[in-house]
Coordinates of C-alpha atoms and ligand atoms in Angstrom, one line a residue:
X4 CA 14.4 5.5 14.2
X5 CA 14.4 8.6 12.2
X6 CA 17.3 7.5 10.1
X7 CA 17.7 3.8 9.8
X8 CA 20.2 3.7 7.1
X9 CA 23.3 5.4 5.9
X10 CA 25.5 5.6 2.9
X11 CA 29.2 5.8 3.6
X12 CA 31.5 7.1 0.9
X13 CA 35.2 6.9 1.2
X14 CA 37.3 9.5 -0.7
X15 CA 38.3 9.2 -4.3
X16 CA 40.7 6.6 -5.6
X17 CA 44.1 8.1 -5.9
X18 CA 47.6 7.3 -4.8
X19 CA 46.8 8.0 -1.2
X20 CA 43.1 7.3 -0.8
X21 CA 40.3 5.3 -2.3
X22 CA 36.6 5.5 -2.8
X23 CA 33.9 3.3 -1.6
X24 CA 30.2 3.8 -0.9
X25 CA 28.3 1.8 1.6
X26 CA 24.7 1.7 2.6
X27 CA 24.1 0.5 6.1
X28 CA 22.0 0.6 9.2
X29 CA 22.4 3.8 11.2
X30 CA 23.2 1.5 14.2
X31 CA 26.3 0.3 12.2
X32 CA 27.7 3.8 11.7
X33 CA 29.3 4.2 15.0
X34 CA 30.8 0.8 15.0
X35 CA 32.1 1.2 11.5
X36 CA 33.4 4.7 12.0
X37 CA 35.3 3.6 15.1
X38 CA 36.6 0.6 13.3
X39 CA 37.8 2.6 10.3
X40 CA 39.3 5.3 12.4
X41 CA 41.3 2.8 14.4
X42 CA 42.5 0.7 11.6
X43 CA 42.7 3.0 8.5
X44 CA 43.0 6.6 9.7
X45 CA 39.5 7.5 8.5
X46 CA 37.3 10.6 9.1
X47 CA 33.6 10.3 9.4
X48 CA 31.3 13.1 8.2
X49 CA 27.5 13.0 7.9
X50 CA 26.1 14.2 4.6
X51 CA 22.7 15.6 4.0
X52 CA 20.1 14.1 4.0
X53 CA 20.8 13.0 7.4
X54 CA 21.0 9.3 6.7
X55 CA 24.0 9.8 4.5
X56 CA 27.5 9.9 5.8
X57 CA 31.0 10.2 4.3
X58 CA 34.1 8.4 5.4
X59 CA 37.4 9.5 4.1
X60 CA 40.4 7.2 4.6
X61 CA 44.1 7.7 4.0
X62 CA 45.6 4.6 2.6
X63 CA 49.2 4.0 1.6
X64 CA 49.6 4.0 -2.2
X65 CA 50.3 0.3 -2.6
X66 CA 48.2 -0.9 0.3
X67 CA 45.5 -3.4 -0.7
X68 CA 42.3 -2.8 1.2
X69 CA 40.6 -5.8 2.9
X70 CA 36.8 -5.8 2.8
X71 CA 35.4 -3.9 5.7
X72 CA 34.0 -6.4 8.2
X73 CA 30.7 -4.7 8.7
X74 CA 28.7 -7.7 9.9
X75 CA 29.9 -7.4 13.4
X76 CA 28.7 -7.4 17.0
X77 CA 26.8 -4.3 16.1
X78 CA 24.1 -6.0 14.1
X79 CA 23.6 -9.2 16.0
X80 CA 20.6 -9.2 18.3
X81 CA 19.0 -6.7 16.0
X82 CA 15.8 -8.4 14.9
X83 CA 14.7 -5.5 12.8
X84 CA 16.9 -6.2 9.8
X85 CA 17.0 -9.3 7.7
X86 CA 20.0 -11.2 6.3
X87 CA 21.9 -9.3 3.6
X88 CA 19.9 -6.2 4.4
X89 CA 21.9 -6.0 7.7
X90 CA 25.1 -5.7 5.7
X91 CA 26.7 -2.8 4.0
X92 CA 27.4 -3.2 0.3
X93 CA 29.2 -1.2 -2.2
X94 CA 27.4 1.0 -4.7
X95 CA 29.1 1.5 -8.1
X96 CA 31.4 4.5 -8.0
X97 CA 29.3 6.5 -10.5
X98 CA 26.3 6.1 -8.3
X99 CA 28.0 8.4 -5.8
X100 CA 27.4 11.3 -8.1
X101 CA 23.7 10.4 -8.6
X102 CA 21.3 12.3 -6.4
X103 CA 19.8 9.4 -4.5
X104 CA 16.5 10.2 -3.0
X105 CA 15.8 9.8 0.7
X106 CA 14.8 6.2 1.5
X107 CA 11.0 5.6 1.6
X108 CA 9.8 3.4 4.5
X109 CA 7.0 1.1 3.4
X110 CA 5.3 -1.1 6.0
X111 CA 3.2 -4.1 4.8
X112 CA 1.0 -6.3 7.0
X113 CA 0.0 -9.8 6.0
X114 CA 3.4 -9.8 4.4
X115 CA 3.6 -13.6 4.2
X116 CA 0.2 -13.8 2.4
X117 CA -0.7 -14.3 -1.2
X118 CA -1.2 -10.6 -2.2
X119 CA 2.1 -9.6 -0.6
X120 CA 3.9 -12.3 -2.4
X121 CA 3.3 -10.4 -5.6
X122 CA 3.2 -6.9 -4.2
X123 CA 6.6 -6.8 -2.4
X124 CA 8.5 -7.7 -5.5
X125 CA 6.8 -4.9 -7.5
X126 CA 7.6 -2.4 -4.8
X127 CA 11.2 -3.5 -4.6
X128 CA 11.5 -3.3 -8.4
X129 CA 10.6 0.4 -8.4
X130 CA 7.1 0.1 -9.9
X131 CA 5.6 2.6 -7.6
X132 CA 8.2 5.2 -6.8
X133 CA 10.5 4.9 -9.9
X134 CA 14.0 3.8 -10.7
X135 CA 15.9 6.3 -8.6
X136 CA 14.0 5.9 -5.3
X137 CA 15.5 3.5 -2.7
X138 CA 13.0 1.8 -0.6
X139 CA 12.9 0.0 2.8
X140 CA 10.3 -2.7 3.4
X141 CA 9.1 -3.3 6.9
X142 CA 7.2 -6.6 7.0
X143 CA 4.6 -7.4 9.6
X144 CA 3.7 -11.0 10.3
X145 CA 2.6 -12.9 13.3
X146 CA 3.8 -15.9 15.4
X147 CA 1.8 -18.1 13.0
X148 CA 3.6 -16.7 9.9
X149 CA 7.1 -15.7 11.1
X150 CA 8.8 -18.6 9.4
X151 CA 7.0 -17.9 6.1
X152 CA 8.0 -14.2 6.5
X153 CA 11.7 -15.3 6.7
X154 CA 11.1 -17.2 3.5
X155 CA 9.7 -14.0 1.9
X156 CA 12.7 -12.0 3.1
X157 CA 15.1 -14.7 1.7
X158 CA 13.4 -14.4 -1.7
X159 CA 13.8 -10.6 -1.6
X160 CA 17.5 -11.2 -0.8
X161 CA 17.9 -13.5 -3.8
X162 CA 16.2 -11.0 -6.1
X163 CA 19.1 -8.6 -5.9
X164 CA 16.9 -5.5 -6.3
X165 CA 19.1 -2.4 -6.6
X166 CA 16.6 -0.2 -5.0
X167 CA 15.8 -2.4 -2.0
X168 CA 18.0 -1.1 0.8
X169 CA 16.4 -2.4 3.9
X170 CA 14.1 -5.3 4.8
X171 CA 13.0 -5.9 8.3
X172 CA 10.5 -8.4 9.7
X173 CA 8.6 -8.4 12.9
X174 CA 5.4 -9.3 14.7
X175 CA 4.9 -6.2 16.7
X176 CA 3.2 -3.3 14.8
X177 CA 4.6 -0.8 17.2
X178 CA 8.1 -1.8 16.0
X179 CA 7.4 -2.6 12.3
X180 CA 5.4 0.7 11.7
X181 CA 8.2 2.9 13.1
X182 CA 8.6 5.9 10.8
X183 CA 6.5 4.2 8.1
X184 CA 5.6 6.7 5.3
X185 CA 3.3 4.1 3.6
X186 CA 1.4 1.4 5.4
X187 CA -0.2 -1.3 3.3
X188 CA -2.5 -3.2 5.6
X189 CA -3.3 -6.5 3.9
X190 CA -3.4 -9.0 6.7
X191 CA -6.8 -10.0 7.9
X192 CA -8.7 -13.2 8.8
X193 CA -10.5 -14.6 5.7
X194 CA -14.2 -15.2 6.1
X195 CA -14.7 -18.9 6.2
X196 CA -17.8 -21.1 6.3
X197 CA -20.1 -20.3 9.2
X198 CA -18.5 -17.0 10.1
X199 CA -21.1 -14.3 10.2
X200 CA -20.2 -10.9 8.7
X201 CA -20.7 -9.4 12.1
X202 CA -18.1 -11.7 13.6
X203 CA -15.7 -11.0 10.7
X204 CA -16.2 -7.3 11.3
X205 CA -15.3 -7.8 14.9
X206 CA -12.4 -10.1 14.5
X207 CA -10.7 -8.1 11.8
X208 CA -11.8 -4.8 13.4
X209 CA -9.7 -5.7 16.4
X210 CA -6.7 -6.1 14.2
X211 CA -7.2 -2.7 12.5
X212 CA -7.9 -1.0 15.8
X213 CA -4.6 -2.2 17.1
X214 CA -2.8 -1.3 13.9
X215 CA -4.4 2.2 13.9
X216 CA -3.1 2.7 17.5
X217 CA 0.4 1.6 16.5
X218 CA 0.5 3.9 13.4
X219 CA -0.7 6.7 15.6
X220 CA 2.2 6.0 18.0
X221 CA 5.1 5.4 15.8
X222 CA 4.5 6.1 12.0
X223 CA 5.4 9.2 10.1
X224 CA 2.8 11.9 10.9
X225 CA 2.0 12.0 7.2
X226 CA 1.9 8.3 6.6
X227 CA -0.4 7.2 3.8
X228 CA -2.4 4.1 4.7
X229 CA -4.1 1.7 2.2
X230 CA -6.3 -0.9 3.8
X231 CA -6.7 -4.1 1.7
X232 CA -7.8 -6.6 4.3
X233 CA -11.6 -7.2 4.2
X234 CA -14.1 -5.8 5.0
X235 CA -11.7 -3.0 3.9
X236 CA -14.0 0.1 4.1
X237 CA -15.0 -0.5 7.7
X238 CA -11.5 -1.7 8.6
X239 CA -10.2 1.6 7.3
X240 CA -12.8 3.5 9.4
X241 CA -11.6 1.6 12.5
X242 CA -8.0 2.2 11.7
X243 CA -8.3 5.9 11.2
X244 CA -10.5 6.4 14.3
X245 CA -7.7 4.7 16.3
X246 CA -5.1 7.0 14.9
X247 CA -6.4 10.5 15.8
X248 CA -3.0 12.2 15.3
X249 CA -2.8 11.2 11.6
X250 CA -5.1 13.1 9.2
X251 CA -8.2 10.9 8.3
X252 CA -7.6 12.0 4.7
X253 CA -4.5 9.8 4.6
X254 CA -6.5 6.6 4.9
X255 CA -7.7 4.6 1.9
X256 CA -9.7 1.5 1.4
X257 CA -8.6 -0.4 -1.7
X258 CA -11.3 -0.3 -4.4
X259 CA -8.9 0.0 -7.3
X260 CA -9.2 -3.6 -8.2
X261 CA -12.9 -3.1 -8.7
X262 CA -12.1 -0.1 -10.9
X263 CA -9.7 -2.1 -13.0
X264 CA -12.2 -5.0 -13.3
X265 CA -14.9 -2.5 -14.5
X266 CA -12.6 -0.9 -17.1
X267 CA -11.8 -4.3 -18.5
X268 CA -15.4 -5.4 -18.8
X269 CA -16.5 -2.2 -20.5
X270 CA -13.6 -2.5 -22.9
X271 CA -14.6 -6.1 -23.7
X272 CA -18.2 -5.1 -24.4
X273 CA -17.2 -2.1 -26.5
X274 CA -14.6 -4.1 -28.4
X275 CA -11.8 -1.6 -27.5
X276 CA -8.5 -2.0 -25.7
X277 CA -8.9 -1.3 -22.0
X278 CA -6.7 1.8 -22.0
X279 CA -9.5 3.6 -23.8
X280 CA -11.7 3.4 -20.7
X281 CA -11.4 6.4 -18.4
X282 CA -13.3 8.3 -15.6
X283 CA -14.3 5.0 -14.0
X284 CA -15.8 5.4 -10.5
X285 CA -16.5 2.7 -8.0
X286 CA -18.9 4.1 -5.5
X287 CA -19.3 2.7 -2.0
X288 CA -18.3 -0.4 -0.2
X289 CA -15.9 -3.1 -1.5
X290 CA -18.7 -5.6 -1.3
X291 CA -21.5 -6.8 -3.5
X292 CA -23.3 -3.5 -3.0
X293 CA -20.5 -1.6 -4.8
X294 CA -21.6 0.6 -7.7
X295 CA -19.5 0.6 -10.9
X296 CA -20.5 4.0 -12.4
X297 CA -21.2 3.6 -16.2
X298 CA -23.0 7.0 -16.2
X299 CA -19.9 9.1 -15.8
X300 CA -17.3 6.6 -17.3
X301 CA -16.0 7.2 -20.8
X302 CA -14.7 5.2 -23.7
X303 CA -12.3 7.0 -25.9
X304 CA -13.6 10.2 -24.4
X305 CA -17.2 9.5 -25.2
X306 CA -19.8 8.7 -22.5
X307 CA -20.2 4.9 -22.1
X308 CA -23.9 4.9 -22.6
X309 CA -23.3 6.5 -26.1
X310 CA -20.9 3.7 -27.0
X311 CA -22.6 0.7 -25.3
X312 CA -26.3 1.1 -26.3
X313 CA -27.4 -2.0 -24.4
X314 CA -28.3 -0.1 -21.2
X315 CA -30.0 -3.1 -19.7
X316 CA -26.7 -5.0 -19.9
X317 CA -25.0 -2.0 -18.1
X318 CA -27.5 -1.9 -15.3
X319 CA -27.8 -5.6 -14.7
X320 CA -25.1 -7.8 -16.1
X321 CA -22.2 -5.4 -16.0
X322 CA -22.9 -4.2 -12.5
X323 CA -23.3 -7.7 -11.2
X324 CA -20.2 -9.0 -13.0
X325 CA -18.1 -6.4 -11.2
X326 CA -19.7 -6.9 -7.8
X327 CA -19.2 -10.7 -8.0
X328 CA -16.0 -10.9 -10.0
X329 CA -13.9 -11.9 -7.0
X330 CA -16.2 -14.8 -6.1
X331 CA -16.2 -16.2 -9.7
X332 CA -12.4 -16.1 -9.7
X333 CA -12.3 -17.9 -6.4
X334 CA -14.4 -20.7 -7.8
X335 CA -12.0 -21.1 -10.7
X336 CA -8.7 -20.6 -8.8
X337 CA -9.6 -22.0 -5.4
X338 CA -8.2 -18.8 -3.9
X339 CA -8.9 -15.1 -4.1
X340 CA -7.4 -12.6 -6.5
X341 CA -3.8 -12.1 -5.4
X342 CA -1.8 -10.9 -8.4
X343 CA -4.4 -8.5 -9.8
X344 CA -5.0 -7.2 -6.3
X345 CA -1.2 -6.5 -6.0
X346 CA -1.3 -4.7 -9.3
X347 CA -4.2 -2.6 -8.1
X348 CA -2.4 -1.6 -4.9
X349 CA 0.5 -0.4 -7.1
X350 CA -2.0 1.5 -9.3
X351 CA -3.6 3.0 -6.2
X352 CA -0.2 4.2 -4.8
X353 CA 0.9 5.5 -8.2
X354 CA -2.3 7.5 -8.5
X355 CA -1.3 9.3 -5.3
X356 CA 2.3 10.0 -6.2
X357 CA 1.8 11.0 -9.9
X358 CA -0.5 13.7 -11.2
X359 CA -3.8 12.4 -12.4
X360 CA -4.1 12.8 -16.2
X361 CA -6.1 15.9 -17.2
X362 CA -9.8 15.3 -17.1
X363 CA -9.5 11.8 -15.7
X364 CA -9.9 10.5 -12.1
X365 CA -9.5 7.3 -10.0
X366 CA -11.5 5.5 -7.3
X367 CA -10.4 5.1 -3.8
X368 CA -12.3 4.5 -0.5
X369 CA -11.9 7.6 1.6
X370 CA -13.3 9.2 4.7
X371 CA -16.4 11.2 4.1
X372 CA -16.0 14.6 5.6
X373 CA -17.7 17.3 3.7
X374 CA -18.3 15.4 0.4
X375 CA -20.2 17.2 -2.4
X376 CA -22.4 14.2 -3.2
X377 CA -24.7 14.1 -0.2
X378 CA -23.3 10.8 1.0
X379 CA -23.4 10.1 4.8
X380 CA -20.5 11.6 6.6
X381 CA -18.1 9.7 8.9
X382 CA -17.9 6.5 6.9
X383 CA -15.3 5.3 4.4
X384 CA -16.8 5.4 0.9
X385 CA -15.3 4.8 -2.5
X386 CA -15.5 8.0 -4.6
X387 CA -13.9 9.7 -7.6
X388 CA -10.6 11.5 -6.8
X389 CA -7.8 13.4 -8.4
X390 CA -4.3 13.9 -7.2
X391 CA -1.5 16.4 -7.9
X392 CA 0.9 13.6 -7.2
X393 CA 1.8 14.9 -3.8
X394 CA 0.2 12.0 -1.9
X395 CA -2.9 13.9 -1.3
X396 CA -6.2 14.0 -3.4
X397 CA -9.3 16.0 -3.9
X398 CA -12.8 14.8 -4.7
X399 CA -14.1 15.3 -8.3
X400 CA -17.0 17.7 -8.4
X401 CA -18.3 17.5 -12.0
X402 CA -20.2 14.2 -11.5
X403 CA -23.6 13.5 -13.0
X404 CA -26.3 11.5 -11.1
X405 CA -29.5 9.8 -12.2
X406 CA -32.0 7.8 -10.2
X407 CA -30.4 4.5 -10.9
X408 CA -27.0 5.7 -9.7
X409 CA -28.5 7.5 -6.6
X410 CA -30.5 4.4 -5.6
X411 CA -27.6 2.1 -6.0
X412 CA -25.3 4.4 -4.0
X413 CA -27.9 4.6 -1.3
X414 CA -27.8 0.9 -0.8
X415 CA -24.1 0.7 -0.4
X416 CA -24.2 3.7 1.9
X417 CA -26.8 2.0 4.1
X418 CA -24.7 -1.1 4.3
X419 CA -21.6 1.0 5.4
X420 CA -23.7 2.8 8.0
X421 CA -24.9 -0.5 9.4
X422 CA -21.3 -1.9 9.4
X423 CA -20.3 1.2 11.4
X424 CA -22.9 0.4 14.0
X425 CA -21.5 -3.1 14.3
X426 CA -18.1 -1.8 15.2
X427 CA -19.1 1.1 17.4
X428 CA -17.1 -0.5 20.3
X429 CA -13.9 -0.3 18.1
X430 CA -14.3 3.4 17.2
X431 CA -15.1 4.9 20.6
X432 CA -18.8 5.2 19.9
X433 CA -20.3 2.9 22.6
X434 CA -21.5 -0.6 22.3
X435 CA -21.4 -2.3 18.9
X436 CA -24.9 -3.5 17.7
X437 CA -25.1 -5.4 14.5
X438 CA -28.4 -5.2 12.6
X439 CA -27.3 -6.0 9.1
X440 CA -30.6 -7.0 7.4
X441 CA -29.3 -8.5 4.3
X442 CA -26.0 -10.3 4.8
X443 CA -24.2 -9.0 1.8
X444 CA -21.0 -10.5 0.7
X445 CA -17.4 -9.5 0.0
X446 CA -16.7 -9.7 -3.7
X447 CA -14.8 -12.9 -3.1
X448 CA -17.6 -14.6 -1.2
X449 CA -20.1 -15.1 -4.0
Ligands
NDP511 N1 -9.7 -4.8 -1.2 C1 -9.5 -5.7 -2.1 O1 -9.7 -5.4 -3.3 C2 -9.2 -7.1 -1.8 C3 -9.0 -7.5 -0.6 N2 -8.6 -8.8 -0.3 C4 -8.4 -9.1 1.1 O2 -7.0 -9.0 1.4 C5 -6.7 -9.8 2.5 C6 -5.5 -10.7 2.3 O3 -5.6 -11.5 1.2 P1 -4.5 -12.6 0.8 O4 -3.2 -12.0 0.9 O5 -5.0 -13.3 -0.4 O6 -4.7 -13.6 2.0 P2 -3.8 -14.7 2.7 O7 -4.7 -15.6 3.4 O8 -2.8 -15.2 1.8 O9 -3.0 -13.8 3.8 C7 -3.7 -13.2 4.7 C8 -2.8 -12.8 5.9 O10 -3.6 -12.3 6.9 C9 -3.1 -12.6 8.1 N3 -4.0 -12.8 9.2 C10 -4.3 -11.9 10.1 N4 -5.2 -12.4 11.0 C11 -5.5 -13.6 10.6 C12 -6.3 -14.6 11.2 N5 -7.0 -14.4 12.2 N6 -6.3 -15.8 10.5 C13 -5.6 -16.0 9.4 N7 -4.8 -15.1 8.8 C14 -4.7 -13.9 9.5 C15 -2.1 -13.7 7.9 O11 -0.8 -13.2 8.2 P3 -0.2 -13.1 9.6 O12 -0.4 -14.5 10.3 O13 1.1 -12.8 9.3 O14 -1.0 -12.1 10.3 C16 -2.2 -14.1 6.4 O15 -0.9 -14.2 5.9 C17 -8.0 -10.6 2.8 O16 -8.7 -10.0 3.8 C18 -8.8 -10.5 1.5 O17 -10.1 -10.7 1.7 C19 -8.3 -9.7 -1.3 C20 -8.5 -9.3 -2.6 C21 -9.0 -8.0 -3.0
OAA512 O1 -13.3 -11.5 -0.7 C1 -12.1 -11.6 -1.0 O2 -11.2 -11.9 -0.3 C2 -11.6 -11.2 -2.4 C3 -12.0 -9.8 -2.8 O3 -12.2 -8.9 -2.0 C4 -12.0 -9.5 -4.2 O4 -11.7 -10.4 -5.0 O5 -12.4 -8.4 -4.6

């Protein structure tokens, strides 16, 4: 489905013609153009970009136009679109002159879950791509969640977002990921009592292996993938290994929530507002071995260690607060961070589509392939990155290390190498063998 929607514009209002703009599924175009041609003497003309089309109709001067009956046989039996998003609707006349950008297709898994319940509304409101960027949401659920997913789609309908042009729901990743330019992979089985980390790696690994294959088969060749479902670093590795036709560089494990948490705690300790904290790196795994880097972070442009003189607090309390923040929150809330995770996904996406402020950087879990820090290759490790705003990123080179930072990073690295051995069977590297010595936790498990 290269072009899943279209805008139809009918010629200007005048004594003999009138103007109307419609956005609709491409599958509706042929029905609508036939219909208009038969009944209203209309001409159909595609407009660049390809999903736009113009229809010009001649109408008698005093003829009143009835609404175009677009919800017709053409859309029934089309499970891919939901409710009002299967209909055409008029845009305001002045919008016709606006240069609308090409629709962006964003696929979201676990779309009926708690994080998505915040995220989808932020995406639809234009928080990532801006106020002139129409968006299509492709929501992946399962048999267990399909009713809930319909509920989500109903709430999206009722929100009347001007930028939200398509919503489709489905349970088959090969359909839902079709032409996806962004894939936000949130759905994963939560670790419950009695479930070993090795079992969790296997169960969720199966999900991400399948979704990697589906992305490889049907997504845009330049799709950007952000894996949120835990254990997110190793799930990302599994996903990218199962999608060999998509650049490994396009896959990210979400560690932005950890970065945001770290900035907040440093700001609190220093008594400044959190926008003063910059250059915050989270190294390693999104687990309790993660390393919030206070050596390279800055407060108001000054190294953190010069502002916060209590270095024991930085090494012990601060580090542990960030590593275990998710678990403390679960104890309070009775469920894991959902709203702040959604905010951090928006931040992570924005960091890739807007140029990184001069001198600053952001953290994201990326595939190690020629990194300048001496970290093991062929794992997914959170590191400091910069972007030109083109969806791509580069690693930051001017980073300092000391023994404390090196030792901590080595621990997280060892954990990820061990996790990789556990999932060897899911990444085409033989039989999985799990020898995780210390059963470390997800941040939310503490
Ligand atoms: N990286 C990060 O910073 C963070 C990551 N997370 C992780 O994000 C993920 C989603 O969190 P959240 O939205 O709060 O979780 P929810 O429990 O609300 O939703 C999770 C979704 O996962 C899907 N899922 C897939 N497989 C299973 C399964 N076997 N059993 C149950 N559900 C399954 C379900 O959707 P469906 O039935 O449609 O498949 C469900 O809706 C979790 O893995 C969580 O640990 C959370 C916070 C921060
Ligand atoms: O373990 C979880 O589900 C929650 C989590 O990742 C976090 O809060 O960072």
